[in-house]
Each structure stands twice: as C-alpha cells, then as structure tokens.
Amino acid sequence: MTAEKERLQDTKWKNWGPYVSNRQWGNVREDYSPNGNAWNFTNHNNAESYAYRWGEEGIAGISDVKQIFCFSFSFWNKKDKMIKERFFGLSNPQGNHGEDIKEIFYYLDNTPTHSYMKMVYKYPINEFPYDELVAENGRRSKKEPEYELFDTGIFDNDEYFDIFIEYCKADHNDILARVTICNRSQHEAPILVAPTVWFRNNWKWGYNTYKGEINASENGSINIGHDSISIKKFYSRNTNAQSVFCDNETNNAKLYGTPSAENSYFKDGINHFITHQANTINPEKKGTKASLLIDEIIGSRESKVFEFRLCPDEADEPFENFDEIFNTRQAEAEDFYKEVQNDTVNEDERNVQRQAFAGLLWNKQFYHYNIGKWLKGDPNFEAPRNFNEYVRNTEWNHLHNKDIISMPDKWEYPWYATWDLAFHCVPFSIIDAEFAKGQLLLLTKEWYMHPNGQLPAYEWNMSDVNPPVHAWSCFRVFKIDEKNNGKPDLLFLEKVFQKLLLNFTWWVNRKDKNGKNIFGGGFLGLDNIGAFDRNMELKDGQHLEQADGTSWMAMYALNMMRIAMELAQYYQVYEDMAIKFFEHYLYIAEAMENLGEGTKGLWNEEDGFFYDVLQLGNGDSVSLKLRTIVGLIPMFAVEIVDHHLLEKMPNFRSRMEWILKNKPELTKLVSHWDEEGQGRKHLMSILRKNRLTKVLTRMLDENEFLSSYGIRAMSKVYEENPFVFSVHGKENIVYYTPAESDSRMFGGNSNWRGPIWFPINFLIVESLQRFHFYYGNSLKVEFPTGSGDKRNLDEVAQNISKRLCSIFLKDEHGQRAFNGGNPKFNYDEHFRDYITFFEYFHGDNGRGVGASHQTGWTATVAKLIKPRLTF
C-alpha cells in the first residue's frame, strides 16, 4: 500500500486542505441587499474592504475544515492599483456572456489527503488591465466572443511571472509552502510576495465574542492564537520579511461612508499600506489578519524560491528538513498516481488525467450557508428582506450547510450543484472512493434534503430541478469502489437507497403534473436548450410534457431497481423494492407512448426521434420538433440484467413472469426482456432496437449531432435553417450556436444550443456500452451516418470517447483543441502541457468555452481515459 493510501485511512490528514474559495463576492450567501442584487452587494471592487459572513477567498488558499483559520498568497507587481489578493473576473451583468474569470492559472497536482499540492499562476509584470477588460466586454454584444486577458496583449512579450505554488504536509497539522517565481521576460522585474494568514470573521454577527489573535514574535515569525486551531506558528525562510497586521473587519467608512471605530485597522489595511504607504496597519503588530512582506527583484529569465511553514510548535530550525519533506511527499504523490494510472501508458493521457484529478481536488471548498439565519439576519447584522417581492430560497429554511464540498468551479460556480456533483463523484471514486461516497450521502442528509424529499439544486435557487442522476452516480461509485477494494460497501448503498426513496417519491408527487407518469421539471439543468424558457408558466391550461424529464425518471426507476437488486443479494426484503421500481419503469415507458391519453406520444415515428410535447388547453397537443439532446436522453434509460442474478431472486422472477403473462401492453415496451441476449442477459430500455437505430442515425450524423469532438447538444441543421416557434404571441427562433450563448435566458453564461457537454456525452458513451453488452455484434450501425461503414455499439462508444479525449490530447500537429488554435497555448514550453477543463466545448472545433476551471463534471475525461469497468 502506498503512503498516500495509508494516509487515506486517517481522516486527520484532511483537516487542512485547499478549502478556500477563489471567489466569495457576488454569491447569494453574501447578499444582504433588499432587492436581491447579489452581484452588486459584494463585488470585486469592494471585496478588499468587506468582511464576509459565510466564507473566505484567496489565491491558492488553504484552511481547516471549519475555515476558522486561512492562509493564501498575495502578490504585487508594483504597477497595479491593488495587490493581487484574489482572482479578478467579471460579474454576470458585466460579461457579454455572463460571469467570467479573467486570469490564467492551472492546477497541476494534488493528492486526496492534500499531502502534496501544486498549481501555477501567470501574473503579468505590467499593469493588470482591469478597466480595459470591463470596458471591452461591456461594449461587446452576445454575438461576439468574450474579451479575455490574453486578448489584451499583456502576454505578448512574455512579460509575466510564472508563480508556482506548492504545499506539502510534514504531518496532518504541519504545512510547508513553497513559491517559485520565474520571470519569463527579457527584463528584470520587481515583485512583492505577501503570504497572508487570517481568521474568518465569526465574531461580529452577535452569536459569540471570542476571536483569536495573530501577533508578531521576537524572531520575525508570526504567532497564531486560537483555541480551536492546532497551528500556532507561521515562519518564513526569508528572515528579513516585514510582518504587517490589520483586522478582518469591514471598512464601513470607505464602503458606506459611515463612521468607524477609532484605532481600527480594517481588512484592506495591508493593501493600502503596500500600494499607498497609508497608515493602515496596526503599529502594535497584532490583529486577525497578517502578512509577511518580501520585496524582490527577479532578473530576466531567472527564478527565486520563497519558503514558508505553518506548524503547531515553535521550532529553532523550522526549515532544517524542509527540502527532504517536500521531496518525500512529491515521491509519494508519484507512487500514488503510478498505481492509479498503471493501465494508462500514453504519457500525454497520463498528464491530462492527472491534471483532471488535480483540478477536482483543488476545487474542494468549505461551503457554509444557514438559510434560516441568512433570511432573518443576525443579532448584530440585520437582513432588510422585502418578502413582498422575490427573495431566494425562502422555502429552504431548514438548510444548514457547513462542510467541505466538491465545487464545479471555485470562481465561476463557488457553490455546489447537485447534478454536477453526481458526475464529480465518478472520477473522484477512482482516487478517493470514501470522499465520493461521503459527498453523495451528504446531499441526502436532513440538513440538505428538503423535508418533502427534494434535493437542493444550487444556491441561486435551491428549488430548481436538476436531472435526477444521484442514484446513477451512487451505483457507479459503489461498483468502482467494489472493484478497487475487493468488497461491496453495502452500508453506503443501503443508506443512500433509503433517502433516494424519498427523493423519487418527491418527483412522482411534484413533477408528474397530471399523475400519468409524464414528467416535467423545467429547464432540468439544460438552461436554454428549448425554444422558450421551460420553467415558464404557460397560459390557459397549457403545459409542457418533457422528453428529457420523463426519460430521466425512467432512468431513475431503473437505477433504483438495479440498486435494490444488488441489495437483494444480501437482504431478501429488497426484492419487493426491485419489483416496485421495475413496474414503475414500465408505466413511465407506456406513458411515453401515449402521454396517458391514448393518442400522441413523445416519439415521432416520421422523424425517428423524441420531442417535447406542448399540451394545449383544448386537449390538442403540439410536438416541438426541435432536435436536441432532449431526444437522446431516452437512451440513458437502459439496464442489463444477467440471468444468473434473476435466478438468485425467485420472488422478483415470479413477479416478472406474471407481468409478462398478464400485462402484454406493458411488456411489449421492454426491449427483449423475454429474449436472452449475448451471454444470457436481459435488456430493459425505452428504446427498442428499431427506435434505437433511428435515434443513432440522427446522433451519428456529422451534419447533425456528431462532431469531431463528441456529440453536440443540438443538431447542426439549425445553423442554416433555424427552428421557429411562437408562444404567448412571441416568435422564438433557435439557431445552432456551437460556442458562446446568444441568449440570456438563464444569465447568458452557458449554452446548450450546440456545444459539447461532458456529462451528457459521458452518459451517451456508457449507454452505448450497455446496449452493446446485450446485443454484441448482432447490432451494428452506420458510423458515421452515410459512410457505409458498419460498427458495433462498443466501437461507436470507444470512438466517441476518443473524440472527447481529443479535446485535451495533442493532435498530430501538437495542438490541443481546447486551446482554440492559440499558438502560444499550444506550442510555448511554458503553456503547452497545461490543461484547463472548461465547462463545455465548441461543437465544431473543440475550443473550451464557459467556466475555464469547470474541472467538476469535465473531469469525467479521467474516467474515459482509464479503461472501463465491465457492466
């Protein structure tokens, strides 16, 4: 067993980690405005002066698991108007495509216990173009691309610093930090390095008065005094570093023009002292925030190293074994990933996979949100809510989150999203299955899950409805964990199954509008995929029957059936639950045929595709014949059951036989259940062979869904021939848009009208593998459509997987598609092997779009690179 695997047995090794957000401003949690304008109540410009209520932010920040104490790095190039204390980006109203970070950094390495971590930040030597980025993006329309930091030309002459930030742990509460700054320019350049420690402000709200103190020590180190923190000393190897102190308190005079207490040194005190030589630091050298200032000039093409240590005890020689510890932890990280990647031989694939894992681990965050307190305000900090107008999350008064959670992106999405997290957990299970299982269980806890059974969506609207993929993820994680550890974690599976019963019931009771097994749910995570907002309240009794909502529920029923069947191998009582979900699946499949009315269904025989259907108030219906991934999602409702498993479940098998005999109208919907496939397997799928082939004909057509980089979210036919539909007297026109969105339907920072999204593609690949597991070589399809080349479904799945991986891997010209043809990113030795895992990708050329560090669900590429499990 590797040293890192041994550490995973001891939870204390995770007490400290990269749990500090990249952005705390602009979040709903910090919004105490009367009008719900979260983007303006806290923003980048006032962040330096505002003490947050619910969490902290910083560059490469670490903290304890309760985020009482934080550490991060700040830098100053002597030209910027402020020190680089946090990453800069545009708010949603500022960006022509919504919120967008305007920095360049890469997550390079991390281990599950955070015993070793590494990232690199590219900091311009010349003045950071804050105003230019705001102005130019504000000028641009939604039809134009975003104006990025690189576009300003600030990197043209290599006038930037590569700042490598590394951490390792000597022990679970003894942390070493090393910063290597490389001047890539042709000229020497000054830089100020300011490692910073501070306490999260949990004392000013009126619940307790205790706060720790940070003060200077005689030997130039910094003392950390707090009853709940084991770390007591902060050392710098550079003994000439100047220690400066202030308090993590809001500068009310600056922000609001209100009087401040005398002799107060506010959160922005260190910044103002550095940039304006202001008298804003505490001369008594104490406070709740402190930095060590190291002023250096770095020569052309030269590097300098800066070393620091946070430890529990005073040490005469804190750096005596510093290099040895770092070397050991780096070697242990290599050993750990060598074992993880033992079946991945291609060096470029290993690099991409390891950075995907690194991004997952760096994107962990301390997430704190007590909605009850947030809604009513604190004893010392009122919340002027106007409940006569819209106030977010009022129905989630029970929710109290205070945990380490995997974030989609700690800058653009620094809050958990339920269906995102389900995908995160699959690659997480490869390197840390206990964390993956813990995350999936966490969202089902009573302080997360609503009493009615709904899972929280995300903080902008906890009541939004995400696709119900939690059960799918739980079973995938369970099977990966079983394979890696040699035994099934039945306790985990049983625990999560019980809670998912509540969630499934919520779906049945709340999202089946007419009680006929046809499900809506609104946008269902797909934002602007429709011709109109699918959350919109329609008039005159109209309502939308969603092909994706109903298919997701068919998939959910099959997932629950499969979990119950697994548990029934050990506890016979679960056979009854397996039967229940099997029958429920059949009813959903039947409803998709006729919408419960005996007339039209979601399947369009003429087009060979599934569509949403708009039910009119007079009983008529209109098929919304817009070809999108909504019509591909029915493929996900597929399950393969080995015959030997049925033989172990006599009650389930007898009930199946009764249904086959007495309800032929239902059993005809289950593809070949009574016909054993390859290897005595049984198939359950909404898509019978004929329909599956028709859907695949569309999906595998390069003129429609099939891209060189995966499956598009919308058919390319709408590029020249847009879809037009009128609702409420308004004409809605939908074009295929392969990259940035041209609609602000859901804020404008995501697009489901053409790009390639990894979560859907990942499920497509898995579904094709399942179908092949049943059909084998007896089913081959034309791939690509029109080519005359026939492939079995496993070959199709492998090919789509390779297309997805090719977004990140070097092609024959040395280019990586996600870089969008940028020659510096593709060929410069200081960029070419660094990977960013974007939110989604251009449907035609694979360019990365959206959140640039959306390593969460895009990290499923790490699973695609790793040889798959057998279903």
PDB file of N, CA and C in Angstrom, residues 678 696 764-777 779-781 783 791-802 868-871:
ATOM      1  N   GLN A 678     -26.790 -11.704 -25.619  1.00  0.00           N
ATOM      2  CA  GLN A 678     -25.444 -12.268 -25.554  1.00  0.00           C
ATOM      3  C   GLN A 678     -25.090 -12.599 -24.104  1.00  0.00           C
ATOM      4  N   LEU A 696     -29.929   6.679 -33.317  1.00  0.00           N
ATOM      5  CA  LEU A 696     -28.493   6.689 -33.595  1.00  0.00           C
ATOM      6  C   LEU A 696     -28.204   7.207 -34.997  1.00  0.00           C
ATOM      7  N   ILE A 764     -23.940   9.124 -22.710  1.00  0.00           N
ATOM      8  CA  ILE A 764     -24.111   8.526 -24.039  1.00  0.00           C
ATOM      9  C   ILE A 764     -23.136   7.363 -24.222  1.00  0.00           C
ATOM     10  N   VAL A 765     -21.871   7.585 -23.885  1.00  0.00           N
ATOM     11  CA  VAL A 765     -20.857   6.534 -24.015  1.00  0.00           C
ATOM     12  C   VAL A 765     -21.236   5.324 -23.167  1.00  0.00           C
ATOM     13  N   GLU A 766     -21.629   5.560 -21.919  1.00  0.00           N
ATOM     14  CA  GLU A 766     -21.980   4.444 -21.042  1.00  0.00           C
ATOM     15  C   GLU A 766     -23.210   3.697 -21.550  1.00  0.00           C
ATOM     16  N   SER A 767     -24.191   4.438 -22.060  1.00  0.00           N
ATOM     17  CA  SER A 767     -25.410   3.794 -22.547  1.00  0.00           C
ATOM     18  C   SER A 767     -25.112   2.917 -23.762  1.00  0.00           C
ATOM     19  N   LEU A 768     -24.293   3.397 -24.670  1.00  0.00           N
ATOM     20  CA  LEU A 768     -23.924   2.595 -25.834  1.00  0.00           C
ATOM     21  C   LEU A 768     -23.195   1.325 -25.402  1.00  0.00           C
ATOM     22  N   GLN A 769     -22.354   1.455 -24.392  1.00  0.00           N
ATOM     23  CA  GLN A 769     -21.655   0.269 -23.886  1.00  0.00           C
ATOM     24  C   GLN A 769     -22.640  -0.741 -23.308  1.00  0.00           C
ATOM     25  N   ARG A 770     -23.664  -0.239 -22.628  1.00  0.00           N
ATOM     26  CA  ARG A 770     -24.672  -1.148 -22.069  1.00  0.00           C
ATOM     27  C   ARG A 770     -25.443  -1.866 -23.184  1.00  0.00           C
ATOM     28  N   PHE A 771     -25.857  -1.100 -24.181  1.00  0.00           N
ATOM     29  CA  PHE A 771     -26.572  -1.731 -25.296  1.00  0.00           C
ATOM     30  C   PHE A 771     -25.707  -2.805 -25.962  1.00  0.00           C
ATOM     31  N   HIS A 772     -24.416  -2.504 -26.124  1.00  0.00           N
ATOM     32  CA  HIS A 772     -23.519  -3.499 -26.735  1.00  0.00           C
ATOM     33  C   HIS A 772     -23.377  -4.723 -25.840  1.00  0.00           C
ATOM     34  N   PHE A 773     -23.398  -4.505 -24.549  1.00  0.00           N
ATOM     35  CA  PHE A 773     -23.278  -5.606 -23.606  1.00  0.00           C
ATOM     36  C   PHE A 773     -24.398  -6.626 -23.829  1.00  0.00           C
ATOM     37  N   TYR A 774     -25.539  -6.137 -24.304  1.00  0.00           N
ATOM     38  CA  TYR A 774     -26.663  -7.033 -24.602  1.00  0.00           C
ATOM     39  C   TYR A 774     -26.608  -7.548 -26.040  1.00  0.00           C
ATOM     40  N   TYR A 775     -26.445  -6.641 -26.989  1.00  0.00           N
ATOM     41  CA  TYR A 775     -26.561  -7.021 -28.398  1.00  0.00           C
ATOM     42  C   TYR A 775     -25.287  -7.651 -28.968  1.00  0.00           C
ATOM     43  N   GLY A 776     -24.130  -7.252 -28.474  1.00  0.00           N
ATOM     44  CA  GLY A 776     -22.893  -7.723 -29.059  1.00  0.00           C
ATOM     45  C   GLY A 776     -22.802  -7.328 -30.523  1.00  0.00           C
ATOM     46  N   ASN A 777     -22.284  -8.190 -31.343  1.00  0.00           N
ATOM     47  CA  ASN A 777     -22.115  -7.893 -32.770  1.00  0.00           C
ATOM     48  C   ASN A 777     -23.398  -8.081 -33.581  1.00  0.00           C
ATOM     49  N   LEU A 779     -25.896  -6.225 -33.422  1.00  0.00           N
ATOM     50  CA  LEU A 779     -26.381  -4.888 -33.792  1.00  0.00           C
ATOM     51  C   LEU A 779     -25.200  -4.028 -34.207  1.00  0.00           C
ATOM     52  N   LYS A 780     -25.200  -3.662 -35.476  1.00  0.00           N
ATOM     53  CA  LYS A 780     -24.207  -2.730 -35.983  1.00  0.00           C
ATOM     54  C   LYS A 780     -24.933  -1.584 -36.676  1.00  0.00           C
ATOM     55  N   VAL A 781     -24.362  -0.408 -36.578  1.00  0.00           N
ATOM     56  CA  VAL A 781     -24.965   0.774 -37.180  1.00  0.00           C
ATOM     57  C   VAL A 781     -23.944   1.458 -38.064  1.00  0.00           C
ATOM     58  N   PHE A 783     -21.590   4.155 -39.137  1.00  0.00           N
ATOM     59  CA  PHE A 783     -20.847   5.155 -38.362  1.00  0.00           C
ATOM     60  C   PHE A 783     -19.647   5.657 -39.161  1.00  0.00           C
ATOM     61  N   ARG A 791     -20.397  -0.372 -37.653  1.00  0.00           N
ATOM     62  CA  ARG A 791     -19.676  -0.613 -36.392  1.00  0.00           C
ATOM     63  C   ARG A 791     -20.646  -1.158 -35.343  1.00  0.00           C
ATOM     64  N   ASN A 792     -20.129  -1.994 -34.431  1.00  0.00           N
ATOM     65  CA  ASN A 792     -20.965  -2.362 -33.294  1.00  0.00           C
ATOM     66  C   ASN A 792     -20.978  -1.214 -32.284  1.00  0.00           C
ATOM     67  N   LEU A 793     -21.855  -1.282 -31.323  1.00  0.00           N
ATOM     68  CA  LEU A 793     -22.075  -0.136 -30.449  1.00  0.00           C
ATOM     69  C   LEU A 793     -20.899   0.118 -29.505  1.00  0.00           C
ATOM     70  N   ASP A 794     -20.152  -0.923 -29.188  1.00  0.00           N
ATOM     71  CA  ASP A 794     -18.962  -0.705 -28.373  1.00  0.00           C
ATOM     72  C   ASP A 794     -17.914   0.079 -29.159  1.00  0.00           C
ATOM     73  N   GLU A 795     -17.761  -0.234 -30.427  1.00  0.00           N
ATOM     74  CA  GLU A 795     -16.825   0.510 -31.276  1.00  0.00           C
ATOM     75  C   GLU A 795     -17.266   1.963 -31.423  1.00  0.00           C
ATOM     76  N   VAL A 796     -18.588   2.183 -31.522  1.00  0.00           N
ATOM     77  CA  VAL A 796     -19.099   3.553 -31.592  1.00  0.00           C
ATOM     78  C   VAL A 796     -18.795   4.287 -30.294  1.00  0.00           C
ATOM     79  N   ALA A 797     -19.045   3.624 -29.155  1.00  0.00           N
ATOM     80  CA  ALA A 797     -18.783   4.238 -27.857  1.00  0.00           C
ATOM     81  C   ALA A 797     -17.304   4.593 -27.707  1.00  0.00           C
ATOM     82  N   GLN A 798     -16.431   3.678 -28.098  1.00  0.00           N
ATOM     83  CA  GLN A 798     -14.997   3.940 -27.999  1.00  0.00           C
ATOM     84  C   GLN A 798     -14.591   5.119 -28.883  1.00  0.00           C
ATOM     85  N   ASN A 799     -15.184   5.200 -30.056  1.00  0.00           N
ATOM     86  CA  ASN A 799     -14.842   6.290 -30.967  1.00  0.00           C
ATOM     87  C   ASN A 799     -15.290   7.626 -30.407  1.00  0.00           C
ATOM     88  N   ILE A 800     -16.511   7.691 -29.849  1.00  0.00           N
ATOM     89  CA  ILE A 800     -16.984   8.943 -29.235  1.00  0.00           C
ATOM     90  C   ILE A 800     -16.104   9.305 -28.051  1.00  0.00           C
ATOM     91  N   SER A 801     -15.711   8.308 -27.261  1.00  0.00           N
ATOM     92  CA  SER A 801     -14.830   8.554 -26.130  1.00  0.00           C
ATOM     93  C   SER A 801     -13.506   9.151 -26.593  1.00  0.00           C
ATOM     94  N   LYS A 802     -12.953   8.621 -27.671  1.00  0.00           N
ATOM     95  CA  LYS A 802     -11.694   9.151 -28.207  1.00  0.00           C
ATOM     96  C   LYS A 802     -11.863  10.581 -28.697  1.00  0.00           C
ATOM     97  N   ARG A 868     -12.354   0.975 -18.962  1.00  0.00           N
ATOM     98  CA  ARG A 868     -13.637   0.953 -18.275  1.00  0.00           C
ATOM     99  C   ARG A 868     -13.885  -0.345 -17.520  1.00  0.00           C
ATOM    100  N   LEU A 869     -14.845  -0.253 -16.620  1.00  0.00           N
ATOM    101  CA  LEU A 869     -15.366  -1.435 -15.955  1.00  0.00           C
ATOM    102  C   LEU A 869     -16.287  -2.188 -16.907  1.00  0.00           C
ATOM    103  N   THR A 870     -16.492  -3.447 -16.636  1.00  0.00           N
ATOM    104  CA  THR A 870     -17.493  -4.218 -17.368  1.00  0.00           C
ATOM    105  C   THR A 870     -18.830  -4.059 -16.671  1.00  0.00           C
ATOM    106  N   PHE A 871     -19.865  -3.773 -17.436  1.00  0.00           N
ATOM    107  CA  PHE A 871     -21.196  -3.604 -16.843  1.00  0.00           C
ATOM    108  C   PHE A 871     -21.816  -4.961 -16.557  1.00  0.00           C
TER     109      PHE A 871
END
